[in-house]
Coordinates of C-alpha atoms and ligand atoms in Angstrom, one line a residue:
M1 CA 6.5 8.6 -37.8
S2 CA 6.2 5.1 -35.7
K3 CA 5.0 5.0 -32.3
P4 CA 7.2 4.6 -29.1
V5 CA 7.3 1.3 -27.6
L6 CA 5.7 0.9 -24.3
L7 CA 5.8 -2.1 -21.9
E8 CA 3.2 -3.1 -19.6
T9 CA 4.7 -5.5 -17.0
G10 CA 1.4 -7.2 -16.2
P11 CA -2.3 -7.0 -16.9
M12 CA -3.6 -3.3 -16.5
M13 CA -7.4 -2.1 -16.5
D14 CA -9.3 -1.8 -19.8
L15 CA -9.1 2.1 -19.3
I16 CA -5.3 2.2 -19.3
S17 CA -4.6 -0.6 -22.0
S18 CA -6.9 0.9 -24.7
Q19 CA -5.9 4.4 -24.4
L20 CA -2.0 3.4 -24.5
A21 CA -2.5 1.4 -27.6
E22 CA -3.6 4.4 -29.3
A23 CA -0.3 6.5 -28.6
F24 CA 2.2 3.4 -28.1
T25 CA 3.2 0.2 -29.6
V26 CA 2.3 -1.9 -26.6
H27 CA 3.7 -5.3 -25.5
A28 CA 2.6 -7.0 -22.4
L29 CA 5.1 -9.1 -20.2
P30 CA 3.9 -13.0 -20.3
P31 CA 3.5 -14.3 -17.2
R32 CA 5.8 -17.1 -17.5
A33 CA 9.7 -16.2 -17.1
A34 CA 10.6 -18.3 -20.7
E35 CA 8.2 -16.4 -22.7
R36 CA 9.2 -13.1 -20.8
D37 CA 12.8 -13.2 -21.8
A38 CA 12.1 -14.1 -25.3
L39 CA 10.0 -11.0 -25.5
L40 CA 12.4 -8.9 -24.1
A41 CA 15.2 -9.9 -26.1
K42 CA 13.3 -9.0 -29.2
I43 CA 11.6 -5.6 -27.7
A44 CA 13.8 -4.3 -24.8
P45 CA 16.5 -2.3 -27.1
D46 CA 13.4 -0.1 -28.3
V47 CA 11.3 0.3 -25.2
T48 CA 11.3 4.1 -24.2
A49 CA 7.9 3.6 -21.5
I50 CA 7.2 1.1 -18.9
C51 CA 3.6 0.8 -17.3
T52 CA 3.7 -0.8 -14.0
G53 CA 1.9 -1.5 -10.7
G54 CA 2.2 -3.5 -7.8
H55 CA -0.3 -5.5 -8.5
T56 CA 1.9 -7.1 -11.4
G57 CA 4.4 -8.7 -8.9
V58 CA 6.9 -7.4 -11.2
K59 CA 10.1 -5.1 -9.7
T60 CA 11.4 -2.5 -11.9
D61 CA 14.8 -3.2 -10.2
A62 CA 18.2 -2.1 -11.1
A63 CA 18.5 -5.3 -13.3
M64 CA 15.3 -4.8 -14.8
L65 CA 16.0 -1.1 -15.6
A66 CA 19.4 -2.3 -17.0
R67 CA 17.7 -4.4 -19.9
F68 CA 16.3 -0.9 -21.4
P69 CA 18.9 1.4 -22.9
K70 CA 16.5 3.9 -24.2
L71 CA 14.1 4.0 -21.4
K72 CA 12.6 7.5 -20.4
V73 CA 9.4 6.9 -18.3
V74 CA 8.4 4.4 -15.9
A75 CA 4.5 5.1 -14.9
N76 CA 3.5 3.3 -11.5
F77 CA -0.3 2.4 -11.2
G78 CA -0.3 3.4 -7.5
V79 CA 1.1 5.9 -4.9
G80 CA 3.6 3.3 -3.4
Y81 CA 6.6 2.7 -5.7
D82 CA 8.8 0.6 -3.4
S83 CA 9.0 -2.0 -6.5
I84 CA 10.5 0.6 -8.6
D85 CA 14.4 1.3 -8.0
V86 CA 14.2 5.1 -8.0
A87 CA 17.8 5.9 -7.3
T88 CA 19.0 3.8 -10.5
A89 CA 16.2 5.5 -12.2
A90 CA 17.2 9.0 -11.2
R91 CA 20.9 8.2 -11.9
R92 CA 20.1 7.0 -15.6
G93 CA 17.5 10.2 -16.0
V94 CA 14.6 7.9 -16.2
V95 CA 11.2 9.7 -14.8
V96 CA 9.3 7.7 -12.4
T97 CA 5.5 8.8 -12.0
N98 CA 3.2 7.6 -9.7
T99 CA -0.8 8.0 -8.7
P100 CA -0.9 10.5 -5.5
D101 CA -3.8 12.4 -4.3
V102 CA -6.7 10.4 -6.2
L103 CA -6.7 7.6 -3.9
T104 CA -6.2 9.2 -0.6
E105 CA -9.6 9.3 0.6
E106 CA -10.6 5.9 -0.4
V107 CA -7.5 4.5 1.3
A108 CA -8.4 6.3 4.4
D109 CA -12.1 5.1 4.4
T110 CA -10.6 1.6 4.2
A111 CA -7.9 2.2 7.2
L112 CA -11.2 3.3 9.3
G113 CA -13.0 0.5 8.2
L114 CA -10.4 -2.0 8.9
L115 CA -9.6 -0.2 12.3
L116 CA -13.3 -0.7 13.4
N117 CA -13.8 -4.0 12.0
T118 CA -10.8 -5.1 14.0
V119 CA -11.7 -3.4 17.4
R120 CA -15.5 -4.4 17.0
E121 CA -15.2 -7.7 15.6
F122 CA -17.3 -7.2 12.9
S123 CA -16.5 -9.8 10.5
R124 CA -16.5 -12.5 13.5
A125 CA -19.8 -11.3 14.4
E126 CA -21.3 -11.5 10.9
N127 CA -19.9 -15.2 10.7
Y128 CA -21.7 -16.0 14.1
L129 CA -25.0 -14.5 12.6
R130 CA -24.4 -16.5 9.1
A131 CA -23.3 -19.8 10.9
G132 CA -27.0 -19.5 13.1
E133 CA -25.4 -19.2 16.2
W134 CA -27.3 -16.3 17.2
A135 CA -30.7 -18.1 17.8
K136 CA -28.9 -21.0 19.1
K137 CA -26.3 -19.5 21.7
G138 CA -27.6 -16.1 22.2
D139 CA -26.1 -12.5 21.6
Y140 CA -22.5 -12.1 20.4
P141 CA -20.1 -11.8 23.1
L142 CA -19.4 -8.1 24.2
T143 CA -16.2 -7.2 22.6
S144 CA -13.4 -6.4 24.7
G145 CA -12.2 -3.8 22.1
S146 CA -14.0 -0.4 21.9
L147 CA -12.6 2.7 20.3
R148 CA -14.0 4.7 23.1
D149 CA -11.1 4.1 25.4
R150 CA -8.3 4.3 23.0
K151 CA -5.2 6.4 21.8
L152 CA -3.7 6.1 18.2
G153 CA -0.5 6.3 17.5
M154 CA 0.1 6.5 13.4
V155 CA 3.2 5.3 11.9
G156 CA 3.6 7.6 8.9
M157 CA 1.6 11.3 8.5
G158 CA 1.8 12.1 4.7
R159 CA -1.1 12.6 2.8
I160 CA -3.0 9.4 3.4
G161 CA -2.1 9.5 7.2
Q162 CA -3.4 13.0 7.6
A163 CA -6.8 12.0 5.8
I164 CA -6.8 8.9 8.4
A165 CA -6.1 11.2 11.5
T166 CA -8.6 13.7 10.1
R167 CA -11.4 10.8 10.4
V168 CA -9.9 9.2 13.6
A169 CA -10.0 12.6 15.4
A170 CA -13.8 13.3 14.4
F171 CA -14.5 10.0 16.1
G172 CA -13.3 11.2 19.3
V173 CA -10.1 9.3 19.7
P174 CA -6.9 10.9 20.4
V175 CA -4.1 11.0 17.5
V176 CA -0.2 11.2 17.7
Y177 CA 2.3 10.2 15.4
Y178 CA 5.5 8.7 14.5
S179 CA 7.4 9.9 11.4
R180 CA 11.2 10.2 10.1
N181 CA 10.6 14.2 10.5
K182 CA 8.0 16.2 12.6
K183 CA 5.3 17.7 10.0
S184 CA 5.0 21.6 10.2
D185 CA 1.6 21.5 8.9
V186 CA 0.0 19.0 11.6
S187 CA -0.9 19.6 15.4
Y188 CA -0.8 16.0 16.4
Q189 CA 1.7 15.0 19.3
Y190 CA 4.9 14.1 17.3
Y191 CA 7.3 11.1 18.6
S192 CA 10.7 11.0 17.0
N193 CA 11.3 7.2 18.7
L194 CA 8.9 4.5 17.5
I195 CA 9.2 2.6 20.8
E196 CA 8.4 5.6 22.9
M197 CA 5.3 6.0 20.8
A198 CA 4.2 2.7 20.9
K199 CA 4.2 2.7 25.0
A200 CA 2.1 5.8 24.9
V201 CA -0.6 4.6 23.0
D202 CA -2.7 1.0 22.7
T203 CA -3.8 1.3 19.2
M204 CA -1.0 2.0 16.0
L205 CA -1.9 2.4 12.3
V206 CA 0.9 2.1 9.8
I207 CA 0.8 4.2 6.6
T208 CA 4.1 4.7 5.8
P209 CA 6.1 4.0 2.6
G210 CA 7.7 0.5 2.2
G211 CA 11.2 -0.2 0.9
A212 CA 14.4 -0.9 2.5
E213 CA 14.1 2.1 4.8
T214 CA 10.8 0.5 6.6
K215 CA 11.4 -3.2 6.3
N216 CA 10.3 -5.2 9.5
M217 CA 10.1 -1.8 11.3
I218 CA 7.2 -3.2 13.3
N219 CA 9.0 -5.9 15.1
A220 CA 8.8 -7.9 18.0
E221 CA 10.2 -4.8 20.4
V222 CA 7.5 -2.7 18.7
L223 CA 4.7 -4.9 19.5
A224 CA 5.9 -5.7 23.2
A225 CA 5.9 -2.2 23.7
L226 CA 2.2 -1.9 22.2
G227 CA 1.2 -4.1 24.8
K228 CA -1.5 -6.6 25.5
R229 CA -4.3 -4.3 24.6
G230 CA -2.8 -3.6 21.6
I231 CA -4.2 -3.4 18.1
L232 CA -2.3 -3.0 15.0
I233 CA -3.6 -1.9 11.7
N234 CA -1.5 -2.1 8.5
V235 CA -2.8 -0.3 5.2
A236 CA 0.9 0.3 3.9
R237 CA 2.8 -2.3 2.7
G238 CA 3.2 -5.8 4.3
T239 CA 7.2 -5.5 4.4
V240 CA 7.1 -3.0 6.8
V241 CA 5.6 -5.3 9.7
D242 CA 8.0 -8.4 10.7
E243 CA 5.1 -11.2 10.2
P244 CA 6.5 -14.0 12.1
A245 CA 6.9 -11.4 15.2
L246 CA 3.4 -10.4 14.6
M247 CA 2.0 -14.0 14.5
A248 CA 3.7 -14.8 17.5
A249 CA 2.3 -11.8 19.4
L250 CA -1.2 -12.2 18.5
R251 CA -1.0 -16.2 19.3
T252 CA 0.7 -15.6 22.7
G253 CA -1.5 -12.5 23.7
I254 CA 1.4 -10.0 23.5
I255 CA -0.7 -8.1 21.7
Q256 CA -4.7 -8.1 21.2
A257 CA -5.5 -8.2 17.5
A258 CA -4.4 -6.8 14.1
G259 CA -6.1 -5.8 11.0
L260 CA -4.2 -6.3 7.9
D261 CA -4.6 -5.2 4.3
V262 CA -1.2 -5.7 2.9
F263 CA 1.2 -8.8 3.5
W264 CA 4.6 -10.1 2.5
N265 CA 4.4 -12.0 -0.8
E266 CA 1.0 -10.8 -2.1
P267 CA -1.0 -12.6 -3.3
S268 CA 0.4 -15.9 -2.1
I269 CA 0.5 -14.8 1.7
N270 CA 1.7 -17.1 4.4
P271 CA -1.0 -19.5 4.7
E272 CA -0.5 -19.8 8.4
W273 CA -2.7 -16.3 8.5
M274 CA -5.5 -18.3 7.9
T275 CA -5.3 -20.1 11.4
V276 CA -4.8 -16.9 13.6
P277 CA -8.1 -15.8 14.8
N278 CA -7.7 -12.6 16.3
V279 CA -6.6 -10.8 12.9
T280 CA -8.8 -9.2 10.3
L281 CA -7.4 -10.1 6.9
L282 CA -8.1 -8.1 3.6
P283 CA -6.7 -8.8 0.2
H284 CA -5.3 -5.5 -0.4
V285 CA -8.4 -3.3 -1.0
G286 CA -7.3 0.1 0.3
S287 CA -8.0 1.7 -3.0
S288 CA -10.0 -0.7 -5.2
S289 CA -13.2 0.9 -5.9
V290 CA -14.1 1.3 -9.6
H291 CA -13.9 4.9 -8.8
T292 CA -10.8 5.3 -7.2
R293 CA -9.2 2.9 -9.9
N294 CA -10.3 4.6 -12.6
G295 CA -8.9 8.0 -11.3
M296 CA -5.4 6.1 -10.7
G297 CA -5.6 4.7 -14.3
Q298 CA -6.4 7.8 -15.8
L299 CA -3.5 9.3 -14.0
T300 CA -1.1 6.8 -15.2
V301 CA -2.4 7.2 -18.5
D302 CA -1.9 10.8 -18.6
N303 CA 1.8 10.7 -17.3
L304 CA 2.6 8.2 -20.2
L305 CA 0.6 10.4 -22.9
A306 CA 2.8 13.5 -21.5
Y307 CA 6.1 11.7 -22.8
A308 CA 4.4 10.7 -26.1
N309 CA 3.1 14.3 -26.5
G310 CA 6.4 15.7 -25.4
T311 CA 4.7 17.5 -22.5
P312 CA 5.6 17.6 -18.7
P313 CA 4.4 14.3 -16.5
K314 CA 1.5 15.2 -14.1
T315 CA 3.0 13.4 -11.1
P316 CA 6.7 12.7 -11.4
V317 CA 7.9 11.4 -8.0
A318 CA 10.3 13.6 -5.8
E319 CA 13.4 11.5 -6.6
T320 CA 13.0 11.9 -10.4
P321 CA 11.9 15.5 -11.0
F322 CA 11.1 16.2 -14.6
K323 CA 13.4 18.4 -16.7
A324 CA 13.1 17.5 -20.2
W325 CA 12.2 14.2 -22.0
Ligands
8YV401 C1 -2.9 -0.6 -5.2 C2 -1.5 0.7 -3.6 O1 -3.3 -1.5 -4.7 O2 -1.1 2.5 -4.4 C3 -0.8 1.9 -3.9 O3 0.5 2.3 -3.6 O4 -0.9 0.0 -2.8 C4 -2.7 0.2 -3.8 O5 -3.7 1.4 -4.2 C5 -1.8 -0.4 -6.2 O6 -1.5 0.4 -6.5 C6 -2.3 -1.9 -7.3 O7 -1.1 -1.9 -8.1

Protein backbone atom coordinates (compact mmCIF):
# COMPACT_ATOMS: atom_id res chain seq x y z
CA MET A 1 0.00 0.00 0.00
CA SER A 2 1.33 3.46 -0.81
CA LYS A 3 2.10 5.88 2.00
CA PRO A 4 -0.24 8.81 2.73
CA VAL A 5 0.92 12.15 1.31
CA LEU A 6 1.98 14.83 3.81
CA LEU A 7 2.92 18.47 3.31
CA GLU A 8 5.40 20.26 5.60
CA THR A 9 4.64 23.99 5.30
CA GLY A 10 8.22 24.96 6.14
CA PRO A 11 11.43 23.64 7.65
CA MET A 12 10.83 21.21 10.51
CA MET A 13 13.32 19.92 13.06
CA ASP A 14 15.11 16.71 12.16
CA LEU A 15 13.30 14.76 14.85
CA ILE A 16 10.04 15.53 13.04
CA SER A 17 11.10 15.18 9.39
CA SER A 18 12.99 11.92 9.88
CA GLN A 19 10.07 10.15 11.58
CA LEU A 20 7.47 11.50 9.18
CA ALA A 21 9.52 10.31 6.20
CA GLU A 22 9.08 6.71 7.38
CA ALA A 23 5.28 6.79 7.51
CA PHE A 24 4.41 9.36 4.81
CA THR A 25 5.43 10.54 1.36
CA VAL A 26 6.62 13.96 2.49
CA HIS A 27 6.72 17.17 0.44
CA ALA A 28 8.15 20.39 1.86
CA LEU A 29 6.70 23.73 0.76
CA PRO A 30 9.48 25.75 -0.94
CA PRO A 31 10.06 29.33 0.24
CA ARG A 32 9.34 31.02 -3.14
CA ALA A 33 5.72 31.63 -4.25
CA ALA A 34 6.11 30.40 -7.85
CA GLU A 35 7.76 27.15 -6.75
CA ARG A 36 5.09 26.69 -4.10
CA ASP A 37 2.29 26.98 -6.60
CA ALA A 38 3.97 24.54 -8.97
CA LEU A 39 4.40 21.97 -6.19
CA LEU A 40 0.88 22.44 -4.85
CA ALA A 41 -0.66 22.13 -8.32
CA LYS A 42 1.00 18.70 -8.50
CA ILE A 43 0.48 17.28 -5.01
CA ALA A 44 -2.46 19.13 -3.37
CA PRO A 45 -5.16 16.70 -4.63
CA ASP A 46 -3.44 13.82 -2.79
CA VAL A 47 -2.40 15.55 0.45
CA THR A 48 -4.16 14.10 3.49
CA ALA A 49 -1.89 15.47 6.24
CA ILE A 50 -0.22 18.81 6.90
CA CYS A 51 2.57 19.50 9.40
CA THR A 52 2.84 23.21 10.18
CA GLY A 53 3.93 25.68 12.86
CA GLY A 54 3.86 29.39 13.58
CA HIS A 55 7.58 29.64 12.77
CA THR A 56 6.94 28.70 9.12
CA GLY A 57 5.04 31.94 8.51
CA VAL A 58 2.48 29.98 6.48
CA LYS A 59 -1.18 30.52 7.30
CA THR A 60 -3.39 27.47 6.97
CA ASP A 61 -6.36 29.72 6.25
CA ALA A 62 -9.59 28.96 4.38
CA ALA A 63 -7.97 29.50 0.94
CA MET A 64 -5.07 27.19 1.81
CA LEU A 65 -7.38 24.52 3.24
CA ALA A 66 -9.53 24.67 0.09
CA ARG A 67 -6.57 23.44 -1.96
CA PHE A 68 -6.60 20.02 -0.27
CA PRO A 69 -9.84 18.11 -0.97
CA LYS A 70 -8.69 14.93 0.82
CA LEU A 71 -7.20 16.62 3.88
CA LYS A 72 -7.74 14.79 7.19
CA VAL A 73 -5.31 16.28 9.69
CA VAL A 74 -3.32 19.47 10.32
CA ALA A 75 -0.71 19.05 13.07
CA ASN A 76 0.62 22.27 14.53
CA PHE A 77 4.10 22.41 16.09
CA GLY A 78 3.17 24.74 18.94
CA VAL A 79 0.35 25.26 21.40
CA GLY A 80 -1.01 28.41 19.73
CA TYR A 81 -2.86 27.68 16.50
CA ASP A 82 -4.01 31.15 15.50
CA SER A 83 -2.44 30.63 12.05
CA ILE A 84 -4.92 27.84 11.30
CA ASP A 85 -8.57 28.46 10.34
CA VAL A 86 -10.06 25.95 12.79
CA ALA A 87 -13.66 26.91 11.99
CA THR A 88 -13.17 25.90 8.35
CA ALA A 89 -11.25 22.79 9.41
CA ALA A 90 -14.13 21.83 11.74
CA ARG A 91 -16.70 22.31 8.95
CA ARG A 92 -14.62 20.13 6.65
CA GLY A 93 -14.14 17.41 9.28
CA VAL A 94 -10.38 18.05 9.35
CA VAL A 95 -8.74 17.37 12.74
CA VAL A 96 -6.33 20.05 13.98
CA THR A 97 -3.81 19.08 16.67
CA ASN A 98 -1.42 21.21 18.75
CA THR A 99 1.25 20.67 21.42
CA PRO A 100 -0.16 21.60 24.83
CA ASP A 101 1.44 20.82 28.23
CA VAL A 102 4.93 19.89 26.97
CA LEU A 103 5.90 23.59 26.77
CA THR A 104 3.95 25.00 29.72
CA GLU A 105 6.78 25.18 32.26
CA GLU A 106 9.37 26.40 29.73
CA VAL A 107 7.21 29.30 28.55
CA ALA A 108 6.40 30.16 32.17
CA ASP A 109 10.14 30.19 32.97
CA THR A 110 10.74 32.50 30.00
CA ALA A 111 7.95 34.82 31.11
CA LEU A 112 9.53 35.17 34.55
CA GLY A 113 12.96 35.81 33.05
CA LEU A 114 11.55 38.49 30.77
CA LEU A 115 9.57 40.06 33.61
CA LEU A 116 12.61 40.24 35.93
CA ASN A 117 14.87 41.44 33.13
CA THR A 118 12.46 44.21 32.19
CA VAL A 119 11.77 45.38 35.73
CA ARG A 120 15.43 45.28 36.90
CA GLU A 121 17.06 46.19 33.54
CA PHE A 122 19.51 43.25 33.54
CA SER A 123 20.21 43.41 29.79
CA ARG A 124 21.01 47.10 29.99
CA ALA A 125 23.16 46.53 33.10
CA GLU A 126 25.11 43.79 31.31
CA ASN A 127 25.64 46.06 28.30
CA TYR A 128 26.93 48.71 30.73
CA LEU A 129 29.49 46.25 32.09
CA ARG A 130 30.50 44.96 28.63
CA ALA A 131 31.01 48.51 27.40
CA GLY A 132 33.53 49.08 30.24
CA GLU A 133 31.33 51.73 31.84
CA TRP A 134 31.38 50.22 35.35
CA ALA A 135 35.04 51.02 35.98
CA LYS A 136 34.78 54.33 34.09
CA LYS A 137 31.51 55.75 35.41
CA GLY A 138 30.80 53.78 38.58
CA ASP A 139 27.90 51.57 39.58
CA TYR A 140 24.96 51.02 37.23
CA PRO A 141 22.20 53.43 38.29
CA LEU A 142 19.62 52.12 40.76
CA THR A 143 16.60 50.82 38.87
CA SER A 144 13.33 52.62 39.40
CA GLY A 145 11.66 49.27 38.80
CA SER A 146 11.39 46.57 41.45
CA LEU A 147 9.10 43.58 41.82
CA ARG A 148 8.93 44.31 45.55
CA ASP A 149 6.28 47.00 45.24
CA ARG A 150 4.32 45.65 42.29
CA LYS A 151 1.02 43.94 41.59
CA LEU A 152 0.65 41.74 38.52
CA GLY A 153 -2.42 41.63 36.30
CA MET A 154 -2.44 38.60 34.03
CA VAL A 155 -4.27 38.76 30.72
CA GLY A 156 -5.19 35.10 30.27
CA MET A 157 -5.22 32.33 32.89
CA GLY A 158 -4.98 29.12 30.88
CA ARG A 159 -2.43 26.37 31.50
CA ILE A 160 0.63 28.59 30.86
CA GLY A 161 -0.97 31.54 32.66
CA GLN A 162 -1.46 29.42 35.76
CA ALA A 163 2.16 28.21 35.66
CA ILE A 164 3.30 31.85 35.44
CA ALA A 165 0.98 32.95 38.25
CA THR A 166 2.29 30.17 40.52
CA ARG A 167 5.84 31.40 40.00
CA VAL A 168 4.98 35.08 40.48
CA ALA A 169 2.96 34.35 43.63
CA ALA A 170 5.95 32.39 45.01
CA PHE A 171 8.00 35.58 44.54
CA GLY A 172 5.62 37.30 46.96
CA VAL A 173 3.99 39.43 44.26
CA PRO A 174 0.16 39.71 44.34
CA VAL A 175 -1.55 38.33 41.22
CA VAL A 176 -4.95 39.13 39.70
CA TYR A 177 -6.27 38.21 36.26
CA TYR A 178 -8.54 39.10 33.40
CA SER A 179 -9.95 36.52 31.02
CA ARG A 180 -13.14 35.96 29.07
CA ASN A 181 -14.52 33.72 31.81
CA LYS A 182 -13.77 33.35 35.50
CA LYS A 183 -11.80 30.16 36.19
CA SER A 184 -13.37 27.85 38.74
CA ASP A 185 -10.04 26.26 39.66
CA VAL A 186 -7.94 29.35 40.54
CA SER A 187 -8.21 31.63 43.57
CA TYR A 188 -6.61 34.82 42.18
CA GLN A 189 -8.92 37.82 42.04
CA TYR A 190 -10.84 37.93 38.74
CA TYR A 191 -11.64 41.00 36.64
CA SER A 192 -14.25 40.78 33.89
CA ASN A 193 -13.14 44.21 32.62
CA LEU A 194 -9.63 44.70 31.25
CA ILE A 195 -9.53 48.47 31.83
CA GLU A 196 -10.61 48.03 35.45
CA MET A 197 -7.81 45.54 35.98
CA ALA A 198 -5.27 47.79 34.24
CA LYS A 199 -6.19 50.60 36.65
CA ALA A 200 -5.79 48.29 39.66
CA VAL A 201 -2.29 46.98 38.78
CA ASP A 202 1.06 48.40 37.61
CA THR A 203 2.37 45.33 35.80
CA MET A 204 0.57 43.41 33.10
CA LEU A 205 1.54 40.05 31.56
CA VAL A 206 -0.16 38.86 28.40
CA ILE A 207 -0.60 35.12 27.89
CA THR A 208 -3.84 34.76 25.94
CA PRO A 209 -4.40 33.09 22.54
CA GLY A 210 -3.83 35.15 19.39
CA GLY A 211 -6.38 35.51 16.58
CA ALA A 212 -9.23 37.83 15.64
CA GLU A 213 -10.79 37.89 19.11
CA THR A 214 -7.72 39.29 20.86
CA LYS A 215 -6.29 41.44 18.03
CA ASN A 216 -5.02 44.80 19.39
CA MET A 217 -6.65 44.05 22.75
CA ILE A 218 -3.82 45.88 24.54
CA ASN A 219 -4.51 49.30 23.03
CA ALA A 220 -3.84 52.94 23.93
CA GLU A 221 -6.71 52.98 26.43
CA VAL A 222 -5.42 49.93 28.30
CA LEU A 223 -1.88 51.33 28.38
CA ALA A 224 -3.11 54.69 29.71
CA ALA A 225 -5.06 52.83 32.43
CA LEU A 226 -1.92 50.87 33.35
CA GLY A 227 -0.26 54.19 34.03
CA LYS A 228 3.20 55.70 34.16
CA ARG A 229 4.69 53.03 36.46
CA GLY A 230 3.25 50.49 34.06
CA ILE A 231 5.23 47.52 32.79
CA LEU A 232 3.84 45.32 30.01
CA ILE A 233 5.14 41.81 29.28
CA ASN A 234 3.93 39.90 26.21
CA VAL A 235 4.71 36.20 25.75
CA ALA A 236 1.49 35.41 23.84
CA ARG A 237 1.20 36.72 20.29
CA GLY A 238 2.35 40.04 18.86
CA THR A 239 -1.12 40.64 17.44
CA VAL A 240 -2.63 40.98 20.93
CA VAL A 241 -0.84 44.32 21.32
CA ASP A 242 -1.43 47.48 19.27
CA GLU A 243 2.28 48.03 18.50
CA PRO A 244 2.14 51.68 17.37
CA ALA A 245 0.16 52.49 20.56
CA LEU A 246 2.72 50.64 22.70
CA MET A 247 5.65 52.35 21.00
CA ALA A 248 4.05 55.75 21.58
CA ALA A 249 3.28 54.89 25.22
CA LEU A 250 6.91 53.86 25.81
CA ARG A 251 8.35 56.93 24.10
CA THR A 252 6.11 59.43 25.87
CA GLY A 253 6.18 57.89 29.36
CA ILE A 254 2.54 56.80 29.37
CA ILE A 255 3.99 53.52 30.69
CA GLN A 256 7.48 52.82 32.07
CA ALA A 257 8.76 49.80 30.17
CA ALA A 258 7.88 46.65 28.24
CA GLY A 259 9.28 43.18 27.64
CA LEU A 260 8.32 41.47 24.38
CA ASP A 261 8.97 37.92 23.18
CA VAL A 262 6.43 38.19 20.36
CA PHE A 263 5.72 40.71 17.59
CA TRP A 264 3.61 41.54 14.58
CA ASN A 265 5.19 40.19 11.41
CA GLU A 266 7.84 37.87 12.91
CA PRO A 267 10.72 37.57 12.15
CA SER A 268 10.76 40.81 10.13
CA ILE A 269 9.60 42.94 13.04
CA ASN A 270 9.11 46.69 12.86
CA PRO A 271 12.74 48.05 12.83
CA GLU A 272 11.59 51.00 14.95
CA TRP A 273 11.68 48.67 17.96
CA MET A 274 15.50 48.83 17.89
CA THR A 275 15.35 52.54 18.69
CA VAL A 276 13.07 52.28 21.74
CA PRO A 277 15.29 52.13 24.82
CA ASN A 278 12.83 51.10 27.55
CA VAL A 279 11.86 47.78 25.99
CA THR A 280 13.44 44.33 26.35
CA LEU A 281 13.25 42.44 23.05
CA LEU A 282 13.48 38.65 22.65
CA PRO A 283 13.22 36.80 19.31
CA HIS A 284 10.24 34.55 20.25
CA VAL A 285 12.23 32.15 22.42
CA GLY A 286 9.43 31.23 24.87
CA SER A 287 9.66 27.48 24.28
CA SER A 288 12.96 27.29 22.48
CA SER A 289 15.15 24.94 24.51
CA VAL A 290 16.28 21.63 22.98
CA HIS A 291 14.47 19.79 25.78
CA THR A 292 11.11 21.44 25.21
CA ARG A 293 11.26 21.64 21.43
CA ASN A 294 12.02 17.88 21.35
CA GLY A 295 8.88 17.31 23.44
CA MET A 296 6.83 19.50 21.11
CA GLY A 297 8.31 17.82 18.03
CA GLN A 298 7.54 14.32 19.31
CA LEU A 299 3.95 15.24 20.14
CA THR A 300 3.53 16.71 16.64
CA VAL A 301 4.86 13.47 15.13
CA ASP A 302 2.69 11.29 17.41
CA ASN A 303 -0.43 13.17 16.29
CA LEU A 304 0.45 12.58 12.64
CA LEU A 305 1.43 8.95 13.15
CA ALA A 306 -1.94 8.42 14.82
CA TYR A 307 -3.54 9.34 11.50
CA ALA A 308 -1.15 7.08 9.54
CA ASN A 309 -1.86 4.20 11.93
CA GLY A 310 -5.60 4.78 12.20
CA THR A 311 -5.55 5.53 15.94
CA PRO A 312 -6.96 8.57 17.79
CA PRO A 313 -4.70 11.66 17.83
CA LYS A 314 -3.18 12.54 21.20
CA THR A 315 -4.04 16.23 21.35
CA PRO A 316 -6.78 17.42 18.98
CA VAL A 317 -7.81 21.05 19.65
CA ALA A 318 -11.20 21.69 21.27
CA GLU A 319 -12.76 23.03 18.05
CA THR A 320 -12.06 19.82 16.08
CA PRO A 321 -12.71 16.85 18.38
CA PHE A 322 -11.70 13.50 16.90
CA LYS A 323 -14.50 11.24 15.70
CA ALA A 324 -12.97 8.96 13.07
CA TRP A 325 -10.34 9.17 10.34
C1 LIG B 1 6.86 28.36 19.22
C2 LIG B 1 4.69 29.17 20.35
O1 LIG B 1 7.68 29.44 18.92
O2 LIG B 1 3.75 27.11 20.98
C3 LIG B 1 3.55 28.22 20.56
O3 LIG B 1 2.40 28.64 20.31
O4 LIG B 1 4.48 30.30 20.13
C4 LIG B 1 6.09 28.72 20.47
O5 LIG B 1 6.25 27.74 21.41
C5 LIG B 1 6.13 28.01 17.98
O6 LIG B 1 5.27 26.97 18.21
C6 LIG B 1 7.06 27.59 16.85
O7 LIG B 1 6.32 27.25 15.73
